[in-house]
Steps between C-alpha positions, in 0.01 A plus 500: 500500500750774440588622190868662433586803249859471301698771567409779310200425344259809524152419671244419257253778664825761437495361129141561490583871628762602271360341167199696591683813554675461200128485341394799656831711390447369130114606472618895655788494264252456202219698669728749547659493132160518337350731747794745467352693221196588686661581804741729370223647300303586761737605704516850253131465433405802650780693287266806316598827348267777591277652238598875406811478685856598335740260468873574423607318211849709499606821626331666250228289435183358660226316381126513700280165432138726416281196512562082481227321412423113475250278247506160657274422186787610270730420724657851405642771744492863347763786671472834442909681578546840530816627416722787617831541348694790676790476266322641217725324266225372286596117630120355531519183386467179767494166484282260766504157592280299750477213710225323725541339806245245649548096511740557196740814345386607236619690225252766330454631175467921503347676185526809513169693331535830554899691490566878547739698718339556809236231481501089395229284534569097499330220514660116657316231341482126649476551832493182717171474625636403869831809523476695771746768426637663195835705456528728220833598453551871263861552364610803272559363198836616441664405858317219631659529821257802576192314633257455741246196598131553531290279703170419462306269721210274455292632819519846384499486155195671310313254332289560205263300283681567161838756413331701210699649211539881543683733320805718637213824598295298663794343739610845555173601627473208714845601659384826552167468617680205812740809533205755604375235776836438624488936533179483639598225769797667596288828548275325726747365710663869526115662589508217787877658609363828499183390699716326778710798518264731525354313797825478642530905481186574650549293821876649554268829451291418766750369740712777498185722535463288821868506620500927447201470681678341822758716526305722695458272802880369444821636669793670314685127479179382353435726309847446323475179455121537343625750231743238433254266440317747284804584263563125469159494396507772253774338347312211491204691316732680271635132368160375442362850297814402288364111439218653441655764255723246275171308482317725355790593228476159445185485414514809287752273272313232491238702413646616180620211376136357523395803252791437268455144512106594418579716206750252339224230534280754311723586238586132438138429491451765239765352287378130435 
C-alpha cells in the first residue's frame, strides 16, 4: 500500500530533527548564560600583581603591593601598599575598592587598619569562599581618575592560618625585612652574572692564547685574518669585563640598602 504526503508537509523524521535542535540551542543558550560568569572569570584568572614591584598609579605616583595575604578561616585578605609620591605635595590620602570574581562578582568591603604617607595596610573582609581573583583598585583621593588595579590571584595568593593585629612598627618591619630578601635575591642572581661572565672571559682568554699561538705556522693572509679574529675577540672580552663591572656596582647598592634597611629595623625595634 502506498502512502502519499500533501504538499508541503515537512517529514515527520525532519520534525523530529529540528524540534530537537531547537532543544539543543535552548539548553547552550542557558548553559551558556549561567556559565558566563565563570568563564569570563577564568578567563583573567591568572591576572597577579608581582610582590615588591612598583606600580604607577600617576606620573608621579606609584604604589608597590609589600605582601597580600589570605585567611580562608576569616575569610579576610590583608595588603600591605607602599607608597611613593614624587610630587611631594603632601597629597597621601587614597581611597580603595574591591571586587571578586569566581561563579559570581562580587563586591568587597576594604577597611583600611593602618594609614600613613608612604605606607597603608588594608584588610577585605567576606571573601567568597569559591573567587578566584581579586582586583584592588587604589585612587588618590582627590582625583579619582589617578588609579591603578591590583590583582591578586587565588593560586598564588599567601595563605595564612589567621591575619593578626599588628601595630604600624611592626608592619614596617615586616616591609623591610621582605625588602632585604628581595636585595639579597637580586644579589644572588647578579653573583651568578658575574660567574657566567667570568667563564665566558677566561675561555676567549684561552682561545686567543691558541689563535696567537697559530700564527706562527700561518701565512701573511692568515695571519690577517687571525688577528682579526683576535680583536673581535677582545672586544668581545672587553664587553663582558663591563657585565661583569655594572654587576658588581650593583651589588655594591644593593648592598647598602641591606645595611640601611638593617639599621632602620634596629632603631624601630628599639623604639617599641
Amino acid at each position: 500500500m502506498k502512502y502519499s504526503r500533501k504538499r508541503g508537509e515537512i517529514p515527520r523524521d525532519e520534525k523530529n530533527i529540528q524540534l530537537a535542535m531547537w532543544i539543543i540551542y535552548i539548553v547552550l543558550f542557558y548553559l551558556f548564560f549561567f556559565l558566563s560568569p565563570w568563564i569570563f572569570s577564568n578567563a583573567s584568572e591568572y591576572r597577579l600583581t608581582p610582590i615588591g614591584i612598583e606600580q604607577s598609579l600617576s606620573s608621579q605616583r606609584s604604589v608597590t603591593v609589600n605582601a597580600w595575604t589570605y585567611s580562608a578561616s576569616q575569610r579576610t585578605m590583608e595588603v600591605q601598599l607602599g607608597f611613593i609620591n614624587s610630587a611631594y605635595d603632601g597629597d597621601n590620602d587614597y581611597v580603595f575598592s574591591a571586587i571578586s570574581n569566581g561563579l559570581s562578582v562580587t563586591n568587597l568591603d576594604v577597611e583600611i587598619v593602618i594609614q600613613s604617607n608612604d605606607l597603608y595596610v588594608l584588610q577585605i573582609h567576606d571573601v567568597p569562599s569559591n573567587y578566584t581573583q581579586v582586583r584592588l583598585t587604589v585612587s588618590l583621593k582627590s582625583n579619582r581618575t589617578e588609579s591603578v588595579n591590583l590583582f591578586s590571584n587565588k593560586l598564588d595568593i599567601t595563605p595564612v592560618s589567621r591575619i593578626e593585629e599588628k601595630t604600624e612598627t611592626e608592619y614596617r618591619i615586616e616591609s623591610l625585612e621582605r625588602r632585604i630578601e628581595t636585595y639579597n635575591a637580586s644579589i644572588e642572581e647578579l653573583n651568578n652574572v658575574i660567574d657566567e661572565a667570568t667563564i665566558r672571559v677566561e675561555n676567549l682568554r684561552i682561545e686567543i692564547e691558541e689563535l696567537k699561538a697559530a700564527e706562527a705556522y700561518q701565512t701573511a693572509a692568515e695571519v690577517s685574518k687571525t688577528e682579526t679574529t683576535i680583536s673581535q675577540r677582545e672586544g668581545t672580552i672587553a664587553t663582558e669585563l663591563n657585565t661583569i663591572d655594572n654587576a658588581q656596582k650593583e651589588i655594591d647598592e644593593y648592598s647598602a640598602r641591606i645595611d640601611l634597611a638593617a639599621q632602620e629595623i634596629s632603631d624601630l625595634r628599639e623604639e617599641q
